[in-house]
Coordinates of N, CA, C and O in Angstrom, one line a residue:
X51 N 8.8 -12.4 -17.4 CA 8.3 -11.4 -16.4 C 6.9 -11.8 -16.0 O 6.1 -12.1 -16.8
X52 N 6.6 -11.6 -14.7 CA 5.2 -11.9 -14.3 C 4.6 -10.7 -13.6 O 5.3 -9.9 -13.0
X53 N 3.3 -10.6 -13.7 CA 2.6 -9.5 -13.0 C 2.2 -10.1 -11.6 O 1.8 -11.2 -11.4
X54 N 2.5 -9.2 -10.5 CA 2.1 -9.6 -9.2 C 1.3 -8.5 -8.6 O 1.4 -7.3 -9.0
X55 N 0.6 -8.7 -7.5 CA -0.2 -7.7 -6.9 C 0.0 -7.8 -5.4 O 0.3 -8.9 -4.8
X56 N -0.2 -6.7 -4.7 CA -0.2 -6.7 -3.2 C -1.5 -7.3 -2.7 O -2.5 -7.2 -3.3
X57 N -1.3 -8.0 -1.5 CA -2.5 -8.5 -0.9 C -3.1 -7.4 0.0 O -2.6 -6.3 0.0
X58 N -4.2 -7.8 0.7 CA -4.9 -6.7 1.5 C -4.0 -6.2 2.7 O -4.3 -5.2 3.3
X59 N -2.9 -6.9 3.0 CA -2.0 -6.4 4.1 C -0.8 -5.8 3.5 O 0.2 -5.4 4.2
X60 N -0.7 -5.5 2.2 CA 0.4 -4.9 1.5 C 1.6 -5.7 1.2 O 2.7 -5.3 0.9
X61 N 1.4 -7.0 1.3 CA 2.5 -8.0 1.0 C 2.5 -8.3 -0.5 O 1.5 -8.5 -1.1
X62 N 3.7 -8.5 -1.0 CA 3.9 -8.9 -2.4 C 4.5 -10.3 -2.4 O 5.5 -10.6 -1.7
X63 N 3.9 -11.2 -3.2 CA 4.4 -12.6 -3.3 C 5.1 -12.7 -4.6 O 4.5 -12.5 -5.7
X64 N 6.4 -13.0 -4.6 CA 7.2 -13.2 -5.8 C 7.0 -14.6 -6.3 O 6.9 -15.5 -5.6
X65 N 7.0 -14.8 -7.7 CA 6.9 -16.1 -8.2 C 8.0 -17.0 -7.7 O 9.1 -16.5 -7.5
X66 N 7.7 -18.3 -7.6 CA 8.7 -19.3 -7.1 C 10.0 -19.2 -7.9 O 11.1 -19.3 -7.4
X67 N 9.9 -19.1 -9.3 CA 11.1 -19.0 -10.1 C 12.0 -17.9 -9.7 O 13.2 -18.0 -9.7
X68 N 11.4 -16.7 -9.4 CA 12.2 -15.6 -9.0 C 12.9 -15.8 -7.7 O 14.1 -15.6 -7.5
X69 N 12.1 -16.4 -6.7 CA 12.7 -16.7 -5.4 C 13.8 -17.7 -5.5 O 14.9 -17.6 -4.8
X70 N 13.6 -18.7 -6.3 CA 14.7 -19.7 -6.5 C 15.9 -19.2 -7.1 O 17.0 -19.6 -6.8
X71 N 15.8 -18.2 -8.0 CA 16.9 -17.7 -8.7 C 17.7 -16.6 -7.9 O 18.9 -16.6 -7.8
X72 N 16.9 -15.7 -7.2 CA 17.5 -14.6 -6.5 C 17.5 -14.6 -5.0 O 18.1 -13.8 -4.3
X73 N 16.7 -15.5 -4.4 CA 16.7 -15.7 -3.0 C 15.5 -15.0 -2.4 O 14.5 -14.6 -3.1
X74 N 15.5 -14.9 -1.1 CA 14.3 -14.5 -0.3 C 14.4 -13.1 0.3 O 13.4 -12.6 0.9
X75 N 15.6 -12.4 0.2 CA 15.7 -11.1 0.8 C 16.1 -10.1 -0.3 O 16.9 -10.3 -1.2
X76 N 15.4 -8.9 -0.3 CA 15.6 -7.9 -1.3 C 15.7 -6.5 -0.6 O 15.0 -6.3 0.4
X77 N 16.4 -5.6 -1.2 CA 16.4 -4.2 -0.8 C 15.5 -3.5 -1.8 O 15.7 -3.7 -3.0
X78 N 14.6 -2.7 -1.3 CA 13.7 -1.9 -2.2 C 14.3 -0.6 -2.5 O 14.6 0.2 -1.6
X79 N 14.5 -0.3 -3.8 CA 15.1 0.9 -4.2 C 14.0 1.7 -4.9 O 13.4 1.3 -5.9
X80 N 13.8 2.9 -4.4 CA 12.8 3.8 -5.0 C 13.4 4.6 -6.2 O 14.4 5.3 -6.0
X81 N 12.8 4.5 -7.4 CA 13.3 5.2 -8.5 C 12.2 6.3 -8.9 O 11.1 6.2 -8.5
X82 N 12.6 7.3 -9.7 CA 11.6 8.3 -10.1 C 10.3 7.7 -10.8 O 9.2 8.2 -10.7
X83 N 10.5 6.6 -11.5 CA 9.4 6.0 -12.2 C 9.0 4.6 -11.7 O 8.2 3.9 -12.4
X84 N 9.3 4.2 -10.5 CA 8.9 2.9 -10.0 C 9.8 2.5 -8.9 O 10.5 3.3 -8.2
X85 N 9.9 1.2 -8.7 CA 10.7 0.6 -7.6 C 11.5 -0.5 -8.3 O 11.1 -1.1 -9.3
X86 N 12.6 -0.9 -7.6 CA 13.5 -2.0 -8.1 C 13.8 -2.8 -6.9 O 14.1 -2.3 -5.8
X87 N 13.7 -4.1 -7.0 CA 14.1 -5.1 -6.0 C 15.5 -5.6 -6.3 O 15.8 -6.1 -7.3
X88 N 16.4 -5.3 -5.3 CA 17.8 -5.8 -5.5 C 18.0 -6.9 -4.5 O 17.9 -6.7 -3.3
X89 N 18.4 -8.1 -5.0 CA 18.6 -9.2 -4.1 C 19.7 -8.9 -3.1 O 20.7 -8.3 -3.4
X90 N 19.5 -9.4 -1.8 CA 20.5 -9.2 -0.8 C 21.0 -10.6 -0.5 O 20.3 -11.5 -0.2
X91 N 22.3 -10.7 -0.5 CA 23.0 -12.0 -0.3 C 22.8 -12.4 1.2 O 22.7 -11.6 2.1
X92 N 22.7 -13.7 1.4 CA 22.7 -14.2 2.8 C 23.9 -13.8 3.6 O 23.8 -13.4 4.8
X93 N 25.1 -13.8 2.9 CA 26.3 -13.3 3.6 C 26.9 -12.3 2.6 O 27.7 -12.6 1.7
X94 N 26.5 -11.0 2.8 CA 27.0 -9.9 1.9 C 28.5 -9.8 1.8 O 29.0 -9.6 0.7
X95 N 29.2 -10.1 2.9 CA 30.7 -10.0 2.9 C 31.3 -11.1 2.0 O 32.2 -10.8 1.2
X96 N 30.7 -12.3 2.1 CA 31.2 -13.4 1.2 C 30.8 -13.1 -0.2 O 31.6 -13.4 -1.1
X97 N 29.7 -12.5 -0.5 CA 29.3 -12.1 -1.9 C 30.3 -11.1 -2.4 O 30.7 -11.2 -3.6
X98 N 30.7 -10.2 -1.6 CA 31.7 -9.2 -2.1 C 33.1 -9.9 -2.4 O 33.7 -9.6 -3.4
X99 N 33.5 -10.8 -1.5 CA 34.7 -11.5 -1.7 C 34.7 -12.3 -3.1 O 35.6 -12.3 -3.8
X100 N 33.5 -12.9 -3.3 CA 33.4 -13.7 -4.5 C 33.4 -12.8 -5.8 O 34.0 -13.1 -6.8
X101 N 32.8 -11.6 -5.6 CA 32.7 -10.7 -6.8 C 34.0 -10.1 -7.2 O 34.3 -9.9 -8.3
X102 N 34.9 -9.9 -6.2 CA 36.2 -9.3 -6.4 C 37.4 -10.2 -6.2 O 38.5 -9.7 -6.1
X103 N 37.1 -11.5 -6.3 CA 38.2 -12.4 -6.0 C 39.4 -12.4 -7.1 O 40.5 -12.7 -6.8
X104 N 39.0 -11.9 -8.3 CA 40.1 -11.8 -9.3 C 40.8 -10.5 -9.3 O 41.7 -10.3 -10.1
X105 N 40.5 -9.5 -8.4 CA 41.2 -8.3 -8.4 C 42.5 -8.4 -7.6 O 42.5 -8.9 -6.5
X106 N 43.6 -8.1 -8.3 CA 44.9 -8.3 -7.8 C 45.5 -7.0 -7.2 O 46.5 -7.0 -6.5
X107 N 44.9 -5.8 -7.5 CA 45.4 -4.6 -7.0 C 45.1 -4.4 -5.5 O 44.0 -4.6 -5.1
X108 N 46.2 -4.0 -4.8 CA 46.0 -3.8 -3.3 C 45.0 -2.7 -3.0 O 44.9 -1.7 -3.8
X109 N 44.3 -2.8 -1.9 CA 43.3 -1.8 -1.5 C 43.9 -0.4 -1.4 O 43.3 0.6 -1.9
X110 N 45.1 -0.2 -0.9 CA 45.7 1.1 -0.8 C 45.9 1.7 -2.2 O 45.7 2.9 -2.4
X111 N 46.3 0.9 -3.2 CA 46.5 1.4 -4.5 C 45.1 1.8 -5.1 O 45.0 2.9 -5.8
X112 N 44.1 1.0 -4.9 CA 42.8 1.4 -5.4 C 42.3 2.7 -4.8 O 41.7 3.5 -5.5
X113 N 42.5 2.8 -3.5 CA 42.1 4.0 -2.8 C 42.8 5.2 -3.3 O 42.2 6.3 -3.6
X114 N 44.1 5.1 -3.6 CA 44.9 6.3 -4.1 C 44.4 6.6 -5.5 O 44.2 7.8 -5.9
X115 N 44.1 5.6 -6.4 CA 43.6 5.9 -7.7 C 42.2 6.6 -7.7 O 42.0 7.5 -8.4
X116 N 41.4 6.1 -6.8 CA 40.1 6.8 -6.6 C 40.2 8.2 -6.1 O 39.5 9.1 -6.6
X117 N 41.1 8.4 -5.2 CA 41.4 9.8 -4.7 C 41.9 10.7 -5.8 O 41.4 11.8 -6.0
X118 N 42.8 10.2 -6.6 CA 43.4 11.0 -7.7 C 42.3 11.3 -8.8 O 42.2 12.4 -9.3
X119 N 41.5 10.3 -9.1 CA 40.4 10.5 -10.0 C 39.4 11.6 -9.5 O 38.9 12.4 -10.3
X120 N 39.1 11.5 -8.2 CA 38.1 12.5 -7.7 C 38.7 13.9 -7.7 O 38.0 14.9 -8.0
X121 N 40.0 14.0 -7.4 CA 40.7 15.3 -7.4 C 40.7 15.8 -8.9 O 40.5 17.0 -9.1
X122 N 41.0 15.0 -9.8 CA 41.1 15.4 -11.2 C 39.7 15.9 -11.7 O 39.5 16.9 -12.4
X123 N 38.6 15.2 -11.3 CA 37.3 15.5 -11.6 C 36.9 16.9 -11.0 O 36.1 17.6 -11.6
X124 N 37.4 17.1 -9.8 CA 37.0 18.4 -9.1 C 37.9 19.5 -9.6 O 37.7 20.7 -9.2
X125 N 38.8 19.3 -10.6 CA 39.6 20.3 -11.1 C 40.8 20.6 -10.4 O 41.4 21.7 -10.4
X126 N 41.3 19.7 -9.7 CA 42.6 19.8 -8.9 C 43.3 21.0 -9.2 O 44.0 21.7 -9.4

């Protein structure tokens, strides 16, 4: 972990090792106790496809399971 500081224009420079590992684009998430930088993929759709390539369940079935779970949680 490295300490970084904002420059006089409010810019933050991330260490080279961080940029090489996670890329150059980030989403800033505000948390109650600070901020979190979440890397944004160059092609978010392709990143999702890669993340879920091993899922064999059809989308309709996943949607129905999520609906049933939400109804159960709400006290159907």
